[in-house]
CSV table of C-alpha atoms in Angstrom, one decimal:
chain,number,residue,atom,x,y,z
A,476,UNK,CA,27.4,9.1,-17.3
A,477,UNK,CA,25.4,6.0,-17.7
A,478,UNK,CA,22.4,5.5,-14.8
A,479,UNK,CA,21.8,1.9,-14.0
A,480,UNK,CA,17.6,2.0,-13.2
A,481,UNK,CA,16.1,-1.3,-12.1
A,482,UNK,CA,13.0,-2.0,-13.5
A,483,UNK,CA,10.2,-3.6,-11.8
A,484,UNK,CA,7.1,-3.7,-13.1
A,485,UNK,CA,5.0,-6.3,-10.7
A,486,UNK,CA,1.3,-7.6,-11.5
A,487,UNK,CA,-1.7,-6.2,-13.3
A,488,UNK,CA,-1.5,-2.4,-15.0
A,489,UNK,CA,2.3,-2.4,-13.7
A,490,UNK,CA,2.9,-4.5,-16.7
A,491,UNK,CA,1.4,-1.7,-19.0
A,492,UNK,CA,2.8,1.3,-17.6
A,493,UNK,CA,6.0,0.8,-16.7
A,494,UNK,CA,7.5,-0.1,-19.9
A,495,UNK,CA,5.4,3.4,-21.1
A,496,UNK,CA,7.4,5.2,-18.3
A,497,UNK,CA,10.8,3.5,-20.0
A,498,UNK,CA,9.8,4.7,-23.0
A,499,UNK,CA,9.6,8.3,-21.6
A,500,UNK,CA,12.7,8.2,-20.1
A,501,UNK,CA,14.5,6.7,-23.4
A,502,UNK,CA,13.5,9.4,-25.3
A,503,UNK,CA,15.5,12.1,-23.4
A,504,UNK,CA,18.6,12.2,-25.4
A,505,UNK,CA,20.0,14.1,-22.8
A,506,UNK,CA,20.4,11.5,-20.0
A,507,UNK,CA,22.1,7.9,-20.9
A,508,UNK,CA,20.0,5.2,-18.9
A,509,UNK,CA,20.4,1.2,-18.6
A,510,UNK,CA,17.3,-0.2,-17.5
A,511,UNK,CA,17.7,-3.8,-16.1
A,512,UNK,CA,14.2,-5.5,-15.4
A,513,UNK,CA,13.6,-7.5,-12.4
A,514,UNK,CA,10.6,-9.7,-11.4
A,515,UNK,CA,8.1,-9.3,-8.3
A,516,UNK,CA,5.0,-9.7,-7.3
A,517,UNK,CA,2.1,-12.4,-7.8
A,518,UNK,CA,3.1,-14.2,-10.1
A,519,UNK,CA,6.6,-15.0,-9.1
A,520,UNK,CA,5.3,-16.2,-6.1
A,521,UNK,CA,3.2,-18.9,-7.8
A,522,UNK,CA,6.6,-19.8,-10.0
A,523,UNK,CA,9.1,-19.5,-7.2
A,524,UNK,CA,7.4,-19.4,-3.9
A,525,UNK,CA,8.8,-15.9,-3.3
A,526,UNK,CA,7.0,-12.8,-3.9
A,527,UNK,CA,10.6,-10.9,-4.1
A,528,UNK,CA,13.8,-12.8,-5.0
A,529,UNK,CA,17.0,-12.2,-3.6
A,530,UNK,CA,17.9,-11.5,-7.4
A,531,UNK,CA,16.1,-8.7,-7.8
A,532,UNK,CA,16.6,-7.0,-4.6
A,533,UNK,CA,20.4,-7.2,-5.2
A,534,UNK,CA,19.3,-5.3,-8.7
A,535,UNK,CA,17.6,-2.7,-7.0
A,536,UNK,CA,20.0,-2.2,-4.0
A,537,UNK,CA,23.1,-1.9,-6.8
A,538,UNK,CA,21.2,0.5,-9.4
A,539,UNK,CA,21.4,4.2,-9.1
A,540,UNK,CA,16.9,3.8,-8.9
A,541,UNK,CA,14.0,1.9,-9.4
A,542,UNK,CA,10.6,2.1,-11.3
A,543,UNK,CA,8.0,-0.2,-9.4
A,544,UNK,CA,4.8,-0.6,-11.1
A,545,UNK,CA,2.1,-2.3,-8.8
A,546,UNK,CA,1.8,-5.5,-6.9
A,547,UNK,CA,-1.3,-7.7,-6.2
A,548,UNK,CA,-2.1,-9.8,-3.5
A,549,UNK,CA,1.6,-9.6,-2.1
A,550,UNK,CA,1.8,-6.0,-2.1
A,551,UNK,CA,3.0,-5.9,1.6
A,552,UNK,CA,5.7,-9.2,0.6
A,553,UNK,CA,6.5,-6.6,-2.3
A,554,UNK,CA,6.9,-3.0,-1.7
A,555,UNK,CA,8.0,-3.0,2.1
A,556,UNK,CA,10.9,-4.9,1.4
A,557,UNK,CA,12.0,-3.2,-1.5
A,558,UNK,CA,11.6,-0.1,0.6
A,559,UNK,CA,13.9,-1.1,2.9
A,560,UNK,CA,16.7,-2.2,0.1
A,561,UNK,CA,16.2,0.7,-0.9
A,562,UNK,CA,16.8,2.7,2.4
A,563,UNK,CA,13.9,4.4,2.3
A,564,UNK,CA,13.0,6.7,5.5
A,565,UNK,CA,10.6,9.6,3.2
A,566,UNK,CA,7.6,8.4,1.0
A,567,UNK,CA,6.8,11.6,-1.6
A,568,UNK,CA,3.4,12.1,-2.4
A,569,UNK,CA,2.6,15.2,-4.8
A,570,UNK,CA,-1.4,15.8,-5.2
A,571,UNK,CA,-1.9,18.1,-8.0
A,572,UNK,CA,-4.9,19.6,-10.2
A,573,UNK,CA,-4.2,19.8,-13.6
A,574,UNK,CA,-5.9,22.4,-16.5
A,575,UNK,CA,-8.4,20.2,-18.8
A,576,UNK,CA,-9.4,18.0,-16.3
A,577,UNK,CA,-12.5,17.4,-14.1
A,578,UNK,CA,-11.0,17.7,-10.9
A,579,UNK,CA,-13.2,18.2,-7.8
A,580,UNK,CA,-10.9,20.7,-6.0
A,581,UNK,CA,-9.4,22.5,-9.2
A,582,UNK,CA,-6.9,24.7,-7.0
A,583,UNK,CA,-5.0,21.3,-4.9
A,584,UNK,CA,-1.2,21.2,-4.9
A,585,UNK,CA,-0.1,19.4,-1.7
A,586,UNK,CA,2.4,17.5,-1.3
A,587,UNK,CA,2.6,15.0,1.3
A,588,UNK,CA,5.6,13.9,3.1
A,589,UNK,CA,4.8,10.9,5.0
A,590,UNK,CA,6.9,8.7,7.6
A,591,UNK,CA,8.2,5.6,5.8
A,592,UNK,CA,9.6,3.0,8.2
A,593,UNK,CA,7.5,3.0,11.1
A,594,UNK,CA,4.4,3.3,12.4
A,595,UNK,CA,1.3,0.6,12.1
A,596,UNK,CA,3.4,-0.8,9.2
A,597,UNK,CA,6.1,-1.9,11.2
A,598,UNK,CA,4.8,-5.2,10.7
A,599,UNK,CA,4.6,-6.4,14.4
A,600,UNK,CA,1.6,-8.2,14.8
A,601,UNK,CA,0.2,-11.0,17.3
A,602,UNK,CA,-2.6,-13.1,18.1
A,603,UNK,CA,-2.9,-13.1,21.6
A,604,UNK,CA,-5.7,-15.8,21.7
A,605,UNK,CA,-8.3,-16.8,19.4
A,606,UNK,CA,-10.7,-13.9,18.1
A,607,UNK,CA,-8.3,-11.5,19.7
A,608,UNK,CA,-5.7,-9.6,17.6
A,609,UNK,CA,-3.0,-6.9,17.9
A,610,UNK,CA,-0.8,-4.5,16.6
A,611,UNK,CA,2.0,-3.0,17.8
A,612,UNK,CA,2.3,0.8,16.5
A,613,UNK,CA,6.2,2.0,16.8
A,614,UNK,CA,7.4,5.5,17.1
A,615,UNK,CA,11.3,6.6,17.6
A,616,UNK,CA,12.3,10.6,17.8
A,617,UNK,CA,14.8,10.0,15.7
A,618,UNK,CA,12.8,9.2,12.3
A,619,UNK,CA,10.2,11.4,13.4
A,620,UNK,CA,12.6,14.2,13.3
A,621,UNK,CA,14.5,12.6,10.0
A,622,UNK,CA,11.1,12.9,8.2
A,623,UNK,CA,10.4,16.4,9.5
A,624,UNK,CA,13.9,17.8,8.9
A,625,UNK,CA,13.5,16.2,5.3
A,626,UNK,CA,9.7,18.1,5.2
A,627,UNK,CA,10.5,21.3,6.0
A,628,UNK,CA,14.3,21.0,3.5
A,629,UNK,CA,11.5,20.0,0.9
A,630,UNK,CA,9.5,22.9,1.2
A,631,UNK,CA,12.1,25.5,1.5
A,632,UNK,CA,13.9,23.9,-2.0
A,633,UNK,CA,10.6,24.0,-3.7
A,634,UNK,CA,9.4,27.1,-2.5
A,635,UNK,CA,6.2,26.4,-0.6
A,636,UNK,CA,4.9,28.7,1.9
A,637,UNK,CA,3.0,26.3,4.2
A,638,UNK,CA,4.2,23.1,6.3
A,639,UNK,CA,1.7,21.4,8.3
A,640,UNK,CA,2.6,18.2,10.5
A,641,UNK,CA,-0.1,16.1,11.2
A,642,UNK,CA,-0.9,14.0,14.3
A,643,UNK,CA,-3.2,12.5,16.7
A,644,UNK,CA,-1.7,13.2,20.0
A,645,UNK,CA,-5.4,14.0,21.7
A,646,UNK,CA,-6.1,10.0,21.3
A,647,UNK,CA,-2.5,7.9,20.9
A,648,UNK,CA,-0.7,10.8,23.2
A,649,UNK,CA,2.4,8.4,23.7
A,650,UNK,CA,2.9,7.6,19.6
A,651,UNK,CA,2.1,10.5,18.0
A,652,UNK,CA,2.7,12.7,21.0
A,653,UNK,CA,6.3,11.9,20.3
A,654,UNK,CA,5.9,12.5,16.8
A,655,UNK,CA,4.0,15.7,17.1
A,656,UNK,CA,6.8,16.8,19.7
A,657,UNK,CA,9.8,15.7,17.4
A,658,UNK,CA,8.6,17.4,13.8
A,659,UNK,CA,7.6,20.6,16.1
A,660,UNK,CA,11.3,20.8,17.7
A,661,UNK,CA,12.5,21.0,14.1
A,662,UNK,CA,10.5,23.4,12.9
A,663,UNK,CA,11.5,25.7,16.2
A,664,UNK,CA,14.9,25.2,15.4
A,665,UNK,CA,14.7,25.9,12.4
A,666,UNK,CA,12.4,29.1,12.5
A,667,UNK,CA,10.1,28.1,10.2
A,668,UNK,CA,6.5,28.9,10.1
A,669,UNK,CA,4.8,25.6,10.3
A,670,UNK,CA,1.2,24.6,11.7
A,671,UNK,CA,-0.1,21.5,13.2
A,672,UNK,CA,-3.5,19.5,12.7
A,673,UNK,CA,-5.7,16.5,14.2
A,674,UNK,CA,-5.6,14.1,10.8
A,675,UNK,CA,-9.2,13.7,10.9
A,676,UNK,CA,-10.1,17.2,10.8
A,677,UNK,CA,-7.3,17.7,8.5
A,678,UNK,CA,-8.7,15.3,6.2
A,679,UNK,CA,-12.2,17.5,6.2
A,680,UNK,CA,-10.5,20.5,5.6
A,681,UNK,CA,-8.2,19.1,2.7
A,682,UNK,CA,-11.7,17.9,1.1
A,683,UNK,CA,-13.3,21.7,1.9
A,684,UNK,CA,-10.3,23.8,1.3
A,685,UNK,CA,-6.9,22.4,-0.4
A,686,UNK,CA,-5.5,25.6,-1.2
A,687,UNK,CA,-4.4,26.6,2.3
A,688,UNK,CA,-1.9,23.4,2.3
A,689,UNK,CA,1.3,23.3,0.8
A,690,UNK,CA,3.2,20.8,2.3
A,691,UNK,CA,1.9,18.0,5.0
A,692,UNK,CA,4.6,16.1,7.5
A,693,UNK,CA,2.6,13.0,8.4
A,694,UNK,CA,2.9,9.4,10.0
A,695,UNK,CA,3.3,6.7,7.7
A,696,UNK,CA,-0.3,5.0,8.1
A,697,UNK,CA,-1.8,9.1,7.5
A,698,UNK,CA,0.3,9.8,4.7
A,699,UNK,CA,-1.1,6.8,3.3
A,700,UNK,CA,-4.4,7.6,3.6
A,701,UNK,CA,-4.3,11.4,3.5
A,702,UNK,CA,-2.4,11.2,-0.2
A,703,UNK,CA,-5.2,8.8,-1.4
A,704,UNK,CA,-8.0,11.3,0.3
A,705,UNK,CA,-6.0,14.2,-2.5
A,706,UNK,CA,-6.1,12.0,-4.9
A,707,UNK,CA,-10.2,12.1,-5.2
A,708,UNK,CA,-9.9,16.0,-5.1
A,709,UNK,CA,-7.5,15.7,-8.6
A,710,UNK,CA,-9.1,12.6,-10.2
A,711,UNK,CA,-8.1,9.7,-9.2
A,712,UNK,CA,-5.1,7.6,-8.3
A,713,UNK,CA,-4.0,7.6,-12.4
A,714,UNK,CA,-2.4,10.6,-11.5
A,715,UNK,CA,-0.4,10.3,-8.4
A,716,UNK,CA,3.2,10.0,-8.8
A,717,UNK,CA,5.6,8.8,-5.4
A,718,UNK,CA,8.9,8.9,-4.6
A,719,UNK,CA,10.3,6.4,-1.8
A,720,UNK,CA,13.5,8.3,-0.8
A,721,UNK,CA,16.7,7.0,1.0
A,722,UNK,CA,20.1,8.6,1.7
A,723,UNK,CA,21.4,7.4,-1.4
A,724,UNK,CA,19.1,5.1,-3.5
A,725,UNK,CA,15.5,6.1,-3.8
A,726,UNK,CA,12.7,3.7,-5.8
A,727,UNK,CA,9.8,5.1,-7.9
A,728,UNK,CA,6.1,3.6,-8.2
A,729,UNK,CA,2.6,5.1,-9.2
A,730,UNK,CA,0.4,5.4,-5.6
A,731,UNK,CA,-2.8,3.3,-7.7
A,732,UNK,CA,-2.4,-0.9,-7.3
A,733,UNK,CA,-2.0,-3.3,-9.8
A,734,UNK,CA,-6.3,-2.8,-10.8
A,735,UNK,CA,-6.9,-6.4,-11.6
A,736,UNK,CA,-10.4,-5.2,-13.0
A,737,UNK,CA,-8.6,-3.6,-16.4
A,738,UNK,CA,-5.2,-5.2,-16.0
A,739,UNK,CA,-4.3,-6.6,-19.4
A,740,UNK,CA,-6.9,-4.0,-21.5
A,741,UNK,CA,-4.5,-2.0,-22.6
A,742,UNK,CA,-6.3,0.9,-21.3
A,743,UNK,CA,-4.5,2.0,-18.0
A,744,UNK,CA,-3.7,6.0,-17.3
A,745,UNK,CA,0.3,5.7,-17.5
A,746,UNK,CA,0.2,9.2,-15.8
A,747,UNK,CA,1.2,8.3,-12.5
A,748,UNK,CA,3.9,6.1,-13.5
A,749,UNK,CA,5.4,8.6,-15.9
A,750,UNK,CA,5.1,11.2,-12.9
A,751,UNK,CA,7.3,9.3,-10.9
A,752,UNK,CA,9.9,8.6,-13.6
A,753,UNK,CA,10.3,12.3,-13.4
A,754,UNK,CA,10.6,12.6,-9.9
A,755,UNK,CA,13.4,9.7,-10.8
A,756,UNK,CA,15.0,12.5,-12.8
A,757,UNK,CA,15.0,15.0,-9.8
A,758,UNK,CA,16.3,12.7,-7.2
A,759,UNK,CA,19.4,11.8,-10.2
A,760,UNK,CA,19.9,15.7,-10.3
A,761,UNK,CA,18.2,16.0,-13.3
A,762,UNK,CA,15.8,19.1,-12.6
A,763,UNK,CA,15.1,20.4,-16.3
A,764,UNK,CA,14.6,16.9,-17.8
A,765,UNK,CA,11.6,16.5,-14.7
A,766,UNK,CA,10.0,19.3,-15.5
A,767,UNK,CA,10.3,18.7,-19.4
A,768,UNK,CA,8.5,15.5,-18.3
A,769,UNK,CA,6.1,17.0,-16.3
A,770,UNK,CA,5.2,19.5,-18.8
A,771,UNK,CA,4.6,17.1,-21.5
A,772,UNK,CA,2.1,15.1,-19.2
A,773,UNK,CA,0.4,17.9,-18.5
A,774,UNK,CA,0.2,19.0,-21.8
A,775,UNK,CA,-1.1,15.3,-22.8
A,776,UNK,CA,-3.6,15.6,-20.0
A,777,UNK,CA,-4.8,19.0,-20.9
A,778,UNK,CA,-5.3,18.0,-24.8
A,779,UNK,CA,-5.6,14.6,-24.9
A,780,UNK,CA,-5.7,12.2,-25.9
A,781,UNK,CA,-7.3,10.8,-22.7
A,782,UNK,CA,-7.5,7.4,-21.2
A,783,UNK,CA,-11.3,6.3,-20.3
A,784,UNK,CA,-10.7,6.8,-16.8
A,785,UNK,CA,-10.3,10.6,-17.4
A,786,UNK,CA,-13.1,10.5,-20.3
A,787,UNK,CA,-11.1,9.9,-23.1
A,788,UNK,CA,-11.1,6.4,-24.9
A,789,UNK,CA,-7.5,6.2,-25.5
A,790,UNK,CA,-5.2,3.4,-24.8
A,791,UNK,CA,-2.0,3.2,-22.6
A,792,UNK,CA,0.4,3.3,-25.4
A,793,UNK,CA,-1.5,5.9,-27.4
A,794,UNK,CA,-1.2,8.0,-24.1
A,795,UNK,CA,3.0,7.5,-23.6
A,796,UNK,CA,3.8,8.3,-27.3
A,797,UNK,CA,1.4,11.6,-27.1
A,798,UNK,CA,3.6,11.9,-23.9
A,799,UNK,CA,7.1,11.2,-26.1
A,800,UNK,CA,5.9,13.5,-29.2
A,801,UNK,CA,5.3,16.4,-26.7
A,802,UNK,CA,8.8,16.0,-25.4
């Protein structure tokens, strides 16, 4: 069976690492793929006037996934409507230490399932008069206990001990009340052990102690900054992968931006972006091929040879064929 995977690779370092991710994937002769690239971002929007053509969101609604590299300045005109093409309701965010690097919390492995359609970013936002702005924060039961039923199925198939949903019902008691409430029902019904934490004192205790979380439930605008929080504990945003997960179609992207400041330099970390081509793998059913994956990155990350944000002085493509010989 052929996999049709839409390839997206956007502005800045997403030009460099997404082809190294296609090059990963390639060289599993096990799985036959059919990358078809597609354009987004910046600098379509300078030729065309739109950030995202209708063209390449009929490429990645019609492919069985998508690799997204990074978008610029039109981020937001980017990856929250390609989200929604996609039917994305759960954004996957593992944080992980690896062996050979200088991580600051050597023992993190959290994974962070965050809320994807909702919340701050539903885009509704008004000027009421001038100097006076606001934003309209939206929260249904019904994705809050989507993203919780598919938290606590994730933990159980990946055999993690802890769940944790994170909230802050003391201050926005209406919003994430209803959250809180929703994610805690399914746990009950479930009879799962799960615990639940004020973000802001979640985020000091995922700096102080990492190991005592497994799996974190959050609100989309927490996920996003709690998974970027883990990613200083493991060494940076090179090494994040995410998945954004709908019923049927999912799409694929690095958590690190486009880094304008060493875009074209040849000397991006294509970790992240190779990270998420496996979890491409798992989502397409896949699971030995992901972890063959995985294993080789970690093996590259653990040996080298090292891109400089890590230390090392190695190039991007020096980094993905270290990646392909370990395979």
């Amino acid at each position: 069976m052929t996999h049709e995977i839409a390839v997206i690779p956007g502005d800045g370092i997403g030009q460099e690492v997404t082809p190294a991710a296609v090059d990963v994937l390639a060289a599993i002769d096990s799985v036959d793929f059919d990358f078809v690239e597609a354009d987004a971002g910046d600098a379509v929007k300078a030729e065309t006037g739109e950030a995202l053509p209708q063209e390449t969101r009929d490429i990645a609604a019609d492919a069985d996934a998508t690799l997204f590299g990074a978008a610029g300045e039109t981020a937001a005109d980017v990856i929250l409507p390609l989200r929604e093409v996609v039917g994305s309701f759960a954004n996957v965010r593992p944080a992980r230490s690896y062996p050979g690097l200088d991580a600051v919390q050597p023992d993190t492995d959290i994974v962070f399932i965050r809320e994807n359609t909702e919340g701050v970013y539903s885009g509704i936002e008004s000027e009421i008069t001038e100097g006076v702005t606001t934003l309209t924060r939206v929260i249904t039961e019904d994705a809050s206990a989507k993203i919780a039923e598919f938290g606590f199925d994730y933990a159980r198939q990946n055999d993690f001990d802890d769940v944790t949903i994170a909230h802050k019902a003391n201050v926005m008691r209406e919003t994430d009340g209803l959250f809180l409430d929703a994610a805690s029902a399914v746990g009950e019904d479930r009879g799962a052990d799960y615990d639940t934490a004020l973000m802001d004192a979640l985020a000091m205790h995922l700096v102080m102690t990492p190991e005592e979380y497994d799996v974190i439930i959050c609100p989309n605008l927490a996920g996003d900054v709690l998974s970027d929080l883990a990613a200083g504990l493991v060494g940076g945003l090179g090494l994040l992968p995410s998945a954004n997960v709908g019923e049927e179609n999912a799409l694929f992207e690095p958590v690190h931006g486009s880094a304008p400041d060493i875009a074209g330099e040849g000397i991006a970390n294509p970790s992240a972006m190779i990270l998420s081509a496996a979890m491409l793998l798992d989502h397409l059913g896949y699971d030995e091929e992901g972890d063959r994956v995985r294993a080789a990155v970690e093996s590259v990350l653990e040996s080298g040879p090292k891109t400089p944000d890590l230390g090392g002085d190695a190039g991007t493509d020096e980094v993905a064929a270290a990646v392909v010989d370990a395979l």
